[in-house]
Coordinates of C-alpha atoms and ligand atoms in Angstrom, one line a residue:
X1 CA 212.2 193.9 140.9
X2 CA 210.0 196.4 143.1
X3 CA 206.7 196.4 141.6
X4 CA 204.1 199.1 142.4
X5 CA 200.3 199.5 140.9
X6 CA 199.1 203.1 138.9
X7 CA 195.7 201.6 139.9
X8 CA 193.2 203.7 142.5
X9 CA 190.0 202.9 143.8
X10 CA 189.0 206.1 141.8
X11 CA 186.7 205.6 138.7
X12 CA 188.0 204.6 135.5
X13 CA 185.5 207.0 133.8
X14 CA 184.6 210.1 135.9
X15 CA 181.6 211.0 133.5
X16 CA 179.9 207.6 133.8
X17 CA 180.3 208.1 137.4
X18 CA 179.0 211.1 137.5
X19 CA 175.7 210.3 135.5
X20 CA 175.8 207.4 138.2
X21 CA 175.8 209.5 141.1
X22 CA 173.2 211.9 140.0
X23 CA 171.0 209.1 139.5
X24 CA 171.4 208.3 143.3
X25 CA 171.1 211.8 144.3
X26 CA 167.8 211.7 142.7
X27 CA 166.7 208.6 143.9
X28 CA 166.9 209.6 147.5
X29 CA 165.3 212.9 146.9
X30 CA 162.5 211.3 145.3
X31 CA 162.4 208.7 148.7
X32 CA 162.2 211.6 151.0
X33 CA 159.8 213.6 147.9
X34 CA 157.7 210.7 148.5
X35 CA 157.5 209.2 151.9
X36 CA 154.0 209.8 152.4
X37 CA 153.0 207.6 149.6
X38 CA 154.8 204.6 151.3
X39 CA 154.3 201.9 154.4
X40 CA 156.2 203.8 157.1
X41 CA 157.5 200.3 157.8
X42 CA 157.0 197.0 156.4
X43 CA 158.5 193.1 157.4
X44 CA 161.2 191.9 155.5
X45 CA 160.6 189.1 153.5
X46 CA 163.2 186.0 153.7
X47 CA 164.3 186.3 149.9
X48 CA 165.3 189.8 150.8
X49 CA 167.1 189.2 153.9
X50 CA 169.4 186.6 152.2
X51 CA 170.6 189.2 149.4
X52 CA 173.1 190.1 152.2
X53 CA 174.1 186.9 153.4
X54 CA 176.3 186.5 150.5
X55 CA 180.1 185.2 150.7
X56 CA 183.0 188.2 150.6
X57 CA 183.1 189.3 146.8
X58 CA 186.3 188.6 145.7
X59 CA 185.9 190.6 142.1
X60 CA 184.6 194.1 141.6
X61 CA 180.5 194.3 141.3
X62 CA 179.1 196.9 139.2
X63 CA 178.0 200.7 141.3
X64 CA 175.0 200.9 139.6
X65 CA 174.1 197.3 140.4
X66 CA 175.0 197.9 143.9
X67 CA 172.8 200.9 144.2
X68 CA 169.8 198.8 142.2
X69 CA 170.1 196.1 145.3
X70 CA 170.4 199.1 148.0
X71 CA 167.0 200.6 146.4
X72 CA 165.3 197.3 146.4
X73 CA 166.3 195.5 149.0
X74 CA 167.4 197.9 152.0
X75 CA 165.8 201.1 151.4
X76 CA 161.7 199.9 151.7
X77 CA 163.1 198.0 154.6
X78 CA 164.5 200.1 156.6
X79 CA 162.8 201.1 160.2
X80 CA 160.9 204.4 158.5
X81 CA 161.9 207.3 160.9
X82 CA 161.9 209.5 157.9
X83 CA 158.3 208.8 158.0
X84 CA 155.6 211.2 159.2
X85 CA 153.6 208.1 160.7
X86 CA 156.7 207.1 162.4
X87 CA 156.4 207.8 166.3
X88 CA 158.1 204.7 168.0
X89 CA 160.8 204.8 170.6
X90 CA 162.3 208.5 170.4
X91 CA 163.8 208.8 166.6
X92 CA 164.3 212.1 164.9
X93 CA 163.3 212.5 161.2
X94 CA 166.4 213.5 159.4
X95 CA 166.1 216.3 156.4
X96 CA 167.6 216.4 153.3
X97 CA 170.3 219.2 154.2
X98 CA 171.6 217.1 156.9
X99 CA 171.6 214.3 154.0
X100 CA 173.3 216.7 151.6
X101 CA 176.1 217.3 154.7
X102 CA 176.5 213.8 155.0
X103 CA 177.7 213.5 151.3
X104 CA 179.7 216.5 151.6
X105 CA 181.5 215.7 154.8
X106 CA 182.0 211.9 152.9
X107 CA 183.6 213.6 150.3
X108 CA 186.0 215.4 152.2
X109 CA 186.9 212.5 154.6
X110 CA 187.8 214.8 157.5
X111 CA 189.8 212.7 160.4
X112 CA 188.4 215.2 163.8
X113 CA 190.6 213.6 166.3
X114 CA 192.5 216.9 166.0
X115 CA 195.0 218.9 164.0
X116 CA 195.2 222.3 162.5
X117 CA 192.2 222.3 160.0
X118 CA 188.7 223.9 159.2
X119 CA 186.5 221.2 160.0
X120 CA 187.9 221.4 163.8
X121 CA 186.8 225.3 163.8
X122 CA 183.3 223.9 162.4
X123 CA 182.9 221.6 165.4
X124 CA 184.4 224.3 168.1
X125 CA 182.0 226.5 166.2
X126 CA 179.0 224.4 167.0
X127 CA 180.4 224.2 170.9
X128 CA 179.9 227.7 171.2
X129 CA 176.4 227.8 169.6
X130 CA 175.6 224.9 172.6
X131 CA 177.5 227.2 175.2
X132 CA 175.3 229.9 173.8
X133 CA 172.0 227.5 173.9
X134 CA 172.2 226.9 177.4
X135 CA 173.7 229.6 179.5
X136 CA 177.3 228.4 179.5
X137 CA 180.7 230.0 180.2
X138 CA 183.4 230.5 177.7
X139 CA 185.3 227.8 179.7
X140 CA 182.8 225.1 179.0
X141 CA 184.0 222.5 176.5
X142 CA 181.9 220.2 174.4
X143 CA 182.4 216.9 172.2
X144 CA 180.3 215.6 169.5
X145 CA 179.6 211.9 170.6
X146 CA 177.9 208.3 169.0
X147 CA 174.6 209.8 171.3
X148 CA 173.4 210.1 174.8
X149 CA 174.6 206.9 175.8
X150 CA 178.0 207.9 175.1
X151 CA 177.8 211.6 176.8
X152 CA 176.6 210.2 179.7
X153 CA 179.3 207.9 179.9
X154 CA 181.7 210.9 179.7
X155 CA 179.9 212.8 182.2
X156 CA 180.0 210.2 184.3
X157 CA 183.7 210.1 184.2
X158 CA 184.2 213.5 184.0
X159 CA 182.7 213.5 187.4
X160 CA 184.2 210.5 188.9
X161 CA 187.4 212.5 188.0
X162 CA 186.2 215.8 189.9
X163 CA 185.0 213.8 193.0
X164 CA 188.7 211.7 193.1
X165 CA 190.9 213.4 191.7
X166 CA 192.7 212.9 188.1
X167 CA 195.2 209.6 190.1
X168 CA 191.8 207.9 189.4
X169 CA 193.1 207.6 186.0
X170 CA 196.5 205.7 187.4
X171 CA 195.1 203.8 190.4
X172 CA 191.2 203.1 189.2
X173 CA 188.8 202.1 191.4
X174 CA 190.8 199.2 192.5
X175 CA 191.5 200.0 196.1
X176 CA 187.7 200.3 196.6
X177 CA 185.3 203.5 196.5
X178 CA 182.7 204.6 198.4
X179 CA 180.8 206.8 195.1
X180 CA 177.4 206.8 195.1
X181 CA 175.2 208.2 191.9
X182 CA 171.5 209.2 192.0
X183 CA 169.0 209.2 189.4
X184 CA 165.0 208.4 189.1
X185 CA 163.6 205.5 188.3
X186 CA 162.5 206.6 185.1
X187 CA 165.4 207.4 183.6
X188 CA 167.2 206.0 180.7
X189 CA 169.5 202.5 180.7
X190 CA 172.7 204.2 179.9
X191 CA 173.0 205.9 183.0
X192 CA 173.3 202.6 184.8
X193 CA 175.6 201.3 181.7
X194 CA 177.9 204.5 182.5
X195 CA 177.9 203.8 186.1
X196 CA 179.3 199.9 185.2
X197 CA 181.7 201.2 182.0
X198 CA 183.2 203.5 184.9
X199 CA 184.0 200.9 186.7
X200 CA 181.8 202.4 190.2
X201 CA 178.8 199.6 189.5
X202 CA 175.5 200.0 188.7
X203 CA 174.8 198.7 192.8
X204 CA 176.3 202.3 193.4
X205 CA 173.6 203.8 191.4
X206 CA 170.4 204.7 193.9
X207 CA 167.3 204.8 191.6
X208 CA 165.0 207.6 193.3
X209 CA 161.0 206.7 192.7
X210 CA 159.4 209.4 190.9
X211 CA 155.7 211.5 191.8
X212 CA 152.3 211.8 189.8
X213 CA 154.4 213.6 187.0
X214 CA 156.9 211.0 187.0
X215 CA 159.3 213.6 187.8
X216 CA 162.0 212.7 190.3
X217 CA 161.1 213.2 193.9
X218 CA 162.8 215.8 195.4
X219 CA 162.2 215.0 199.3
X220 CA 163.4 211.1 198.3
X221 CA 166.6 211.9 196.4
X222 CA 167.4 214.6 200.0
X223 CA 167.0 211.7 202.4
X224 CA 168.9 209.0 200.0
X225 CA 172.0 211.3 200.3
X226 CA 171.6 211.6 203.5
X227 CA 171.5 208.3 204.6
X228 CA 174.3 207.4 202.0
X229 CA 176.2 210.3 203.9
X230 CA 175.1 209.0 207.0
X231 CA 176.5 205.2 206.2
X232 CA 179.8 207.2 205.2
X233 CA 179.5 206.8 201.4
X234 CA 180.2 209.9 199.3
X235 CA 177.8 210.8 196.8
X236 CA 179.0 212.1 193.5
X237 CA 176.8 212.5 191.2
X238 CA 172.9 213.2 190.5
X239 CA 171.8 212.3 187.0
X240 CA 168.5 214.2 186.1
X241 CA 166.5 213.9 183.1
X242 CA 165.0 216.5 180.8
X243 CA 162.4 214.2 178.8
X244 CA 161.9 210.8 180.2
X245 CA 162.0 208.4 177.2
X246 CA 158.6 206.6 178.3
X247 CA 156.6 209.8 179.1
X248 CA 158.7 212.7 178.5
X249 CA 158.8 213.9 181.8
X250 CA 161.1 216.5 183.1
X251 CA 162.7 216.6 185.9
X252 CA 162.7 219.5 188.7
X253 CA 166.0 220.8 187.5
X254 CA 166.2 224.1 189.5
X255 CA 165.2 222.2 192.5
X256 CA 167.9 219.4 191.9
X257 CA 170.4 222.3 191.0
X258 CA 169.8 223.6 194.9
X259 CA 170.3 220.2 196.5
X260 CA 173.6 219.4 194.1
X261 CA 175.2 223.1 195.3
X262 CA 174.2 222.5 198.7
X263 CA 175.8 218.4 198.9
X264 CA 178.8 220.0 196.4
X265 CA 177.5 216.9 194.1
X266 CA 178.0 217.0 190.5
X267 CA 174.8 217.8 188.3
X268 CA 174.5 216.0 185.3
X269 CA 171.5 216.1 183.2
X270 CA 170.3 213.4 180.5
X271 CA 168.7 215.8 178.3
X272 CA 168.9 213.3 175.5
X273 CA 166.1 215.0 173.2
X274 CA 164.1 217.5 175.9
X275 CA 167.7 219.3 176.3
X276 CA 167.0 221.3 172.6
X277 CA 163.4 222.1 174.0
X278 CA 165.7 225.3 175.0
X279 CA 165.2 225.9 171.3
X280 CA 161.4 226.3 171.5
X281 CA 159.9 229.6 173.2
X282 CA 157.3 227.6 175.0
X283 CA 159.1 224.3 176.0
X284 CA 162.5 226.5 177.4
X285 CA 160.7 228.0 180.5
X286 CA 159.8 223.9 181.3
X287 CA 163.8 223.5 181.5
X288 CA 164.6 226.3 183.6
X289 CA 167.5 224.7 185.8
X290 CA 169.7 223.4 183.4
X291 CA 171.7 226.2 182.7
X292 CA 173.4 225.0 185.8
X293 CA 174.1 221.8 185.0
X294 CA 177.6 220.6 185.4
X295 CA 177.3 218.5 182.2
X296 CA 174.7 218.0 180.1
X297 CA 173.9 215.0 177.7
X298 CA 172.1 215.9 174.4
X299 CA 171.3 214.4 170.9
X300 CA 171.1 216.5 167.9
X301 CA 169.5 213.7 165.6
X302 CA 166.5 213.6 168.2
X303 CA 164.5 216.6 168.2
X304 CA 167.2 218.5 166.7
X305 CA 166.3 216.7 163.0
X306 CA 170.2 216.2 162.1
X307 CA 170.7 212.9 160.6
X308 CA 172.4 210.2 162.9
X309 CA 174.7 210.5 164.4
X310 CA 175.3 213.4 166.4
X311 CA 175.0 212.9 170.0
X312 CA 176.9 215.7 172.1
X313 CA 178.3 216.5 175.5
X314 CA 178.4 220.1 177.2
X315 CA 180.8 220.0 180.6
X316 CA 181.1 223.5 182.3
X317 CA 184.6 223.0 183.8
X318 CA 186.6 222.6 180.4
X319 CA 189.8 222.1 182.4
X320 CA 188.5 219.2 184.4
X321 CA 187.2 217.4 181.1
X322 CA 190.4 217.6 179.5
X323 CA 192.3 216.1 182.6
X324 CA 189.7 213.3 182.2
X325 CA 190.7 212.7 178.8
X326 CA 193.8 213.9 177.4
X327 CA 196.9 211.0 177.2
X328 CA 200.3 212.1 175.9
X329 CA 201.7 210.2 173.0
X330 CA 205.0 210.4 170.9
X331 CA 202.3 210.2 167.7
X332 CA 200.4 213.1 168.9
X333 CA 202.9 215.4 169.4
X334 CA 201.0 219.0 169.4
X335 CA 203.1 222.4 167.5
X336 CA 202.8 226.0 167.6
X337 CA 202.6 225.3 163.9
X338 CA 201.7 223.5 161.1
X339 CA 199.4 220.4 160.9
X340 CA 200.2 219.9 164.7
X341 CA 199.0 222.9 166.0
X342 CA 195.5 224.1 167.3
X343 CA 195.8 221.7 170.8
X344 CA 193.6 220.9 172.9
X345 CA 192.0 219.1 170.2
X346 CA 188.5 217.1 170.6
X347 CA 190.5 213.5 171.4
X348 CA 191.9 215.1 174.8
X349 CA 187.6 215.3 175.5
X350 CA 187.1 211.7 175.0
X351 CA 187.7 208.3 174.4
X352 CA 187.1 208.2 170.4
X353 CA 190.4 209.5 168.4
X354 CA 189.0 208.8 164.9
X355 CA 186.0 211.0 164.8
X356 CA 184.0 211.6 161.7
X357 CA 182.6 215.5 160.8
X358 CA 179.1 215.3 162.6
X359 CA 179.6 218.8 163.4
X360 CA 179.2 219.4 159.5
X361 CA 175.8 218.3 159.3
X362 CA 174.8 219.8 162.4
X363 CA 176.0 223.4 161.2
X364 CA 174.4 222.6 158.3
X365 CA 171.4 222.0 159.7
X366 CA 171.4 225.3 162.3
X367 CA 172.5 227.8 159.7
X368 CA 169.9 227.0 156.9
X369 CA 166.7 226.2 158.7
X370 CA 167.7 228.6 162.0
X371 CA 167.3 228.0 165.4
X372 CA 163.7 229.8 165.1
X373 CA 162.4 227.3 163.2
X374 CA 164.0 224.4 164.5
X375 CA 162.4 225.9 167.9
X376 CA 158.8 225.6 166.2
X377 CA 159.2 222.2 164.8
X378 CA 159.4 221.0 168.4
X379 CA 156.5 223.7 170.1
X380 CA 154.6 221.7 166.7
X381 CA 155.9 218.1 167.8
X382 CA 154.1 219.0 171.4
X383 CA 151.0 220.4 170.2
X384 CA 150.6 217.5 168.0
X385 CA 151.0 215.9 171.5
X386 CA 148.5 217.6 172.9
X387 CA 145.9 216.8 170.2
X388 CA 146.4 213.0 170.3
X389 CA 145.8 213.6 173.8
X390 CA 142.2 215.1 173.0
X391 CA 141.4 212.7 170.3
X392 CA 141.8 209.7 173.4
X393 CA 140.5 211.8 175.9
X394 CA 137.3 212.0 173.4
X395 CA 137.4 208.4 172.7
X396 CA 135.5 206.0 174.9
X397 CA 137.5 203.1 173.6
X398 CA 140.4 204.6 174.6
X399 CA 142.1 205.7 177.8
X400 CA 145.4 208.3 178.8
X401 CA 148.0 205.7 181.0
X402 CA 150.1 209.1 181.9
X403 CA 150.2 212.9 181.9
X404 CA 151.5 214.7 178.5
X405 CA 154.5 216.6 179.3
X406 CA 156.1 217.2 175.9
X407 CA 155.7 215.4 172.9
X408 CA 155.0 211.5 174.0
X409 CA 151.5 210.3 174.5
X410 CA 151.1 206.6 175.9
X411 CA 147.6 205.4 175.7
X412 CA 145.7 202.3 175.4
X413 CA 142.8 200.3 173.8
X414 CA 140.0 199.6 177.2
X415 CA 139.2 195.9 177.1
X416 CA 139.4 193.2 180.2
X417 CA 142.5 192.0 178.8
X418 CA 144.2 195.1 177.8
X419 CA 147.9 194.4 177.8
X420 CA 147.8 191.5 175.4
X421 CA 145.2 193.2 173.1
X422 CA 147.1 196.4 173.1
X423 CA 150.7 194.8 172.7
X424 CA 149.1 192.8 169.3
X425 CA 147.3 196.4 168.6
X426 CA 151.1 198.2 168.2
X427 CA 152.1 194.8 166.3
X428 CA 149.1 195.5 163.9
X429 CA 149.7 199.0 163.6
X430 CA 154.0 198.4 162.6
X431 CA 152.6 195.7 160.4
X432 CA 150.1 197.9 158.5
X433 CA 152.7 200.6 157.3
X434 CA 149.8 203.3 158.4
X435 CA 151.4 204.4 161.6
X436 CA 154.6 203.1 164.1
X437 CA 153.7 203.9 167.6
X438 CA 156.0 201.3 170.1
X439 CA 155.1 200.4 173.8
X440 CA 155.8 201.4 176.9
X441 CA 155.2 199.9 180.6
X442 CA 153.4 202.6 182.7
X443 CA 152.9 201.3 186.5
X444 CA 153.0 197.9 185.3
X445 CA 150.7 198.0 182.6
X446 CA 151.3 198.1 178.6
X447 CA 150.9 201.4 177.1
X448 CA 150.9 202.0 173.6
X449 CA 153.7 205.0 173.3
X450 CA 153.9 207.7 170.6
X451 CA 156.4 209.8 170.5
X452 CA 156.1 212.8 168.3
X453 CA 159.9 213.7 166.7
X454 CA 159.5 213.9 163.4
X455 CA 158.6 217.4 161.6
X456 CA 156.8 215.7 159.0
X457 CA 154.2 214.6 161.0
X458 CA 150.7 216.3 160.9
X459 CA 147.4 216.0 162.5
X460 CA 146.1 213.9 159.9
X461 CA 149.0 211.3 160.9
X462 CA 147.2 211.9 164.7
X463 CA 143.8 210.7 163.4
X464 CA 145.4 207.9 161.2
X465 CA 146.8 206.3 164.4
X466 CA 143.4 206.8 165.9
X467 CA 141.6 205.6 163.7
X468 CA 143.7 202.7 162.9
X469 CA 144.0 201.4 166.9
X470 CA 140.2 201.7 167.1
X471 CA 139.8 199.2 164.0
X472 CA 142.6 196.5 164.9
X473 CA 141.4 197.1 168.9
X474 CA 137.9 195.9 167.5
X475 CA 139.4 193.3 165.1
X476 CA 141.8 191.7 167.5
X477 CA 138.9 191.3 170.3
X478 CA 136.3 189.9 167.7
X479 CA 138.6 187.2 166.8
X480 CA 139.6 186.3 170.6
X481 CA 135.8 186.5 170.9
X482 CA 135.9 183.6 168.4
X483 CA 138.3 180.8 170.9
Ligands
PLP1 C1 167.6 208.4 173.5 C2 167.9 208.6 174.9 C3 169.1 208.2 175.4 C4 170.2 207.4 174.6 O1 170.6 208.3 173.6 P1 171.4 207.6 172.4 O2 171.6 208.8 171.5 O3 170.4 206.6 171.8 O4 172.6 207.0 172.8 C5 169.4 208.5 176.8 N1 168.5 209.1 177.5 C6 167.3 209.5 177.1 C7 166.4 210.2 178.0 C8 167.0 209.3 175.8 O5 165.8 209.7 175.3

């Protein structure tokens, strides 16, 4: 006999879990309420680690057990980005709408692949608000991604495709290529990750050196395309980078925009957080150039504040992104109508076919707090930048390792053995809960790096940090003083 179950994974008793899910809702506005009072990060003891190394639960556990191990075991342990003392590595702050999205858009369990539904208006919605941002045309088309890392990978094929032809899709690279990319030496990983994922090789990849402002040089990238040209390779692609992740320098973009037109190269630019700077009155003038861009690489959960994540990709030539994407299958039949209609959808614009709604939080985020305001919490992000810059420059103990373009300062402790005291100074510092700078190297030598993201943070976070690396710089040489 066929037997079927009348059981779901729905609750047995909606009003018990609805008292249950209030209580959660309130717990994490009380976290966020409350960060302040709390260790922006702390180490995580052994007996905590091994509450998740636990075999596969066979039986149901109770929720509000669950949520009782979540608040004491993952939530004081996790890496504090939320926090206004937090300014390691380049993490955005998150705000409770884009937490409030995020339960919504669970909720509704949207599948963004495609189809004929709301939620795909909500992200094509967003695309023009980013074709609006940065000078696009209506034939631009856009994708919500993982992050950077995944844009540029798309840009990077998207290119690959314009500089071959869309039989690169059938043939690959296999009969050999002669593609060469070009980006500085201070830019991000995951353009060389892009250039192996494609399939071209990272030895295709020239790094050019950068000048005083760590900005690409200009004269350098020229005569590297020339010579490429020269040795009959063909270069395809210049990667540029609004907001270096070690010292948030911009790149020349206008000037990079001349040399792409004039080599018919592909302009790309990694504008993984300095890319929303066109938000901020004073910071857009510093990107002038990228509204030429032939693709640009952004993050939303940087500077943007959107919980992660909600990494996106602009490309100006819509058509050629969608031949560098879209695959035919008897499953994905598109319609005039019904659930099958409103084609192209966003999996003919990359590689992902299940998406989730990041476009939910995002809109979220741009329609209640505005694009004005947003703007300002990155001007304040700089200015903050700009003070921690005074307080070192007004510190003998301390010394500037690079100019302040943006929002990142990298500075160090002076002593005769400054990288070691300085690398155990950013140890002491994550380890004290009162402020999360990380490191950088800058010419060789250990920085310690903050980076300014969140909109929480306040001066009074800026003279914590100083404060703090003055006492463990003097601490940590005292006791060397003592072998
Ligand atoms: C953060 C960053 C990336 C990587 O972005 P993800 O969102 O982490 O994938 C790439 N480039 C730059 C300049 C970055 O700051």
């Amino acid at each position: 006999m066929l037997k079927t179950s009348e059981e779901t994974l729905d609750p047995a008793d909606w009003q018990d879990f609805r008292l249950q899910s209030h209580r959660m809702l309130d717990d994490m506005l009380d976290y966020i309420e409350s960060l302040r009072e709390r260790p922006v990060w702390q180490p995580i003891p052994a007996a905590v680690r091994e509450v998740f190394q636990q075999p596969l639960p066979a039986q149901p556990g109770d929720l509000g057990a669950a949520h009782e191990m979540f608040m004491q075991n993952v939530l004081p342990y996790a890496i504090g980005n939320a926090h206004p003392g937090f300014m390691g590595w380049v993490h955005g702050g998150g705000t409770p709408v884009g937490m409030l999205a995020e339960m919504l858009a669970a909720g509704l369990n949207a599948n963004l692949g495609g189809r004929e539904q709301m939620p795909v208006e909500v992200e094509r919605q967003l695309l023009r608000w980013v074709r609006e941002l940065f000078g696009f045309p209506e034939t631009a088309s856009g994708l919500f991604v993982t992050g950077t890392s995944m844009a540029n990978l798309i840009s990077v094929l998207v290119a690959r495709t314009a500089a071959l032809g869309g039989e690169v899709r059938e043939k690959g690279l296999s009969a050999g290529h002669k593609l060469t990319a070009y980006t500085s030496s201070s830019a991000h990983v995951s353009v060389a990750q892009a250039m192996d994922m494609a399939g071209i090789g990272t030895a295709a990849l020239r790094r050019i050196p950068v000048n005083a402002h760590y900005q690409m040089d200009v004269a350098a990238l020229e005569q590297a395309i020339a010579a490429d040209k020269a040795a009959g390779m063909t270069p395809f692609i210049i990667a540029a980078t609004a907001g270096t992740v070690d010292v948030g320098a911009i790149d020349a973009l206008a000037e990079i925009a001349d040399v792409a037109q004039r080599e018919a190269v592909w302009f790309h630019v990694d504008g993984a957080y300095g890319a929303l700077g066109r938000l901020a009155a004073d910071i857009a003038p510093l990107l002038q150039g990228i509204e030429r861009a032939d693709s640009i690489a952004f993050d939303f959960h940087k500077w943007g504040q959107v919980p992660y994540d909600a990494g996106f990709v602009l490309v100006r030539d819509g058509a050629l992104h969608y031949n560098t994407f879209a695959s035919p299958a008897a499953y994905l039949q598109r319609e005039t109508r019904g659930m099958a209609a409103g084609s192209p959808w966003p999996c003919d614009f990359g590689p992902d076919l299940s998406r989730g709604f990041r476009a939910l939080k995002t809109w979220f985020t741009l329609q209640v707090y505005g694009s004005e305001k947003l703007g300002q919490v990155i001007s304040n992000t700089c200015a903050l930048a700009r003070y921690l810059r005074q307080r070192v420059e007004a510190e003998p103990g301390l010394e500037l390792m690079a100019p302040v373009a943006l929002n990142i300062v990298c500075f160090r402790y002076r002593s005769a053995e400054a990288d070691r005291i300085n690398a155990d100074i950013v140890v002491a510092l994550q380890e004290s809960g009162i402020a999360a700078p990380s490191t950088t190297r800058i010419n060789g030598q250990l920085a310690i790096r903050a980076a300014i993201v969140n909109h929480r943070t306040r001066t009074g976070d800026i003279d914590a940090l100083i404060a703090a690396t003055l006492a463990f710089g003097a601490d940590i040489e005292r006791q060397a003083e003592k072998f």
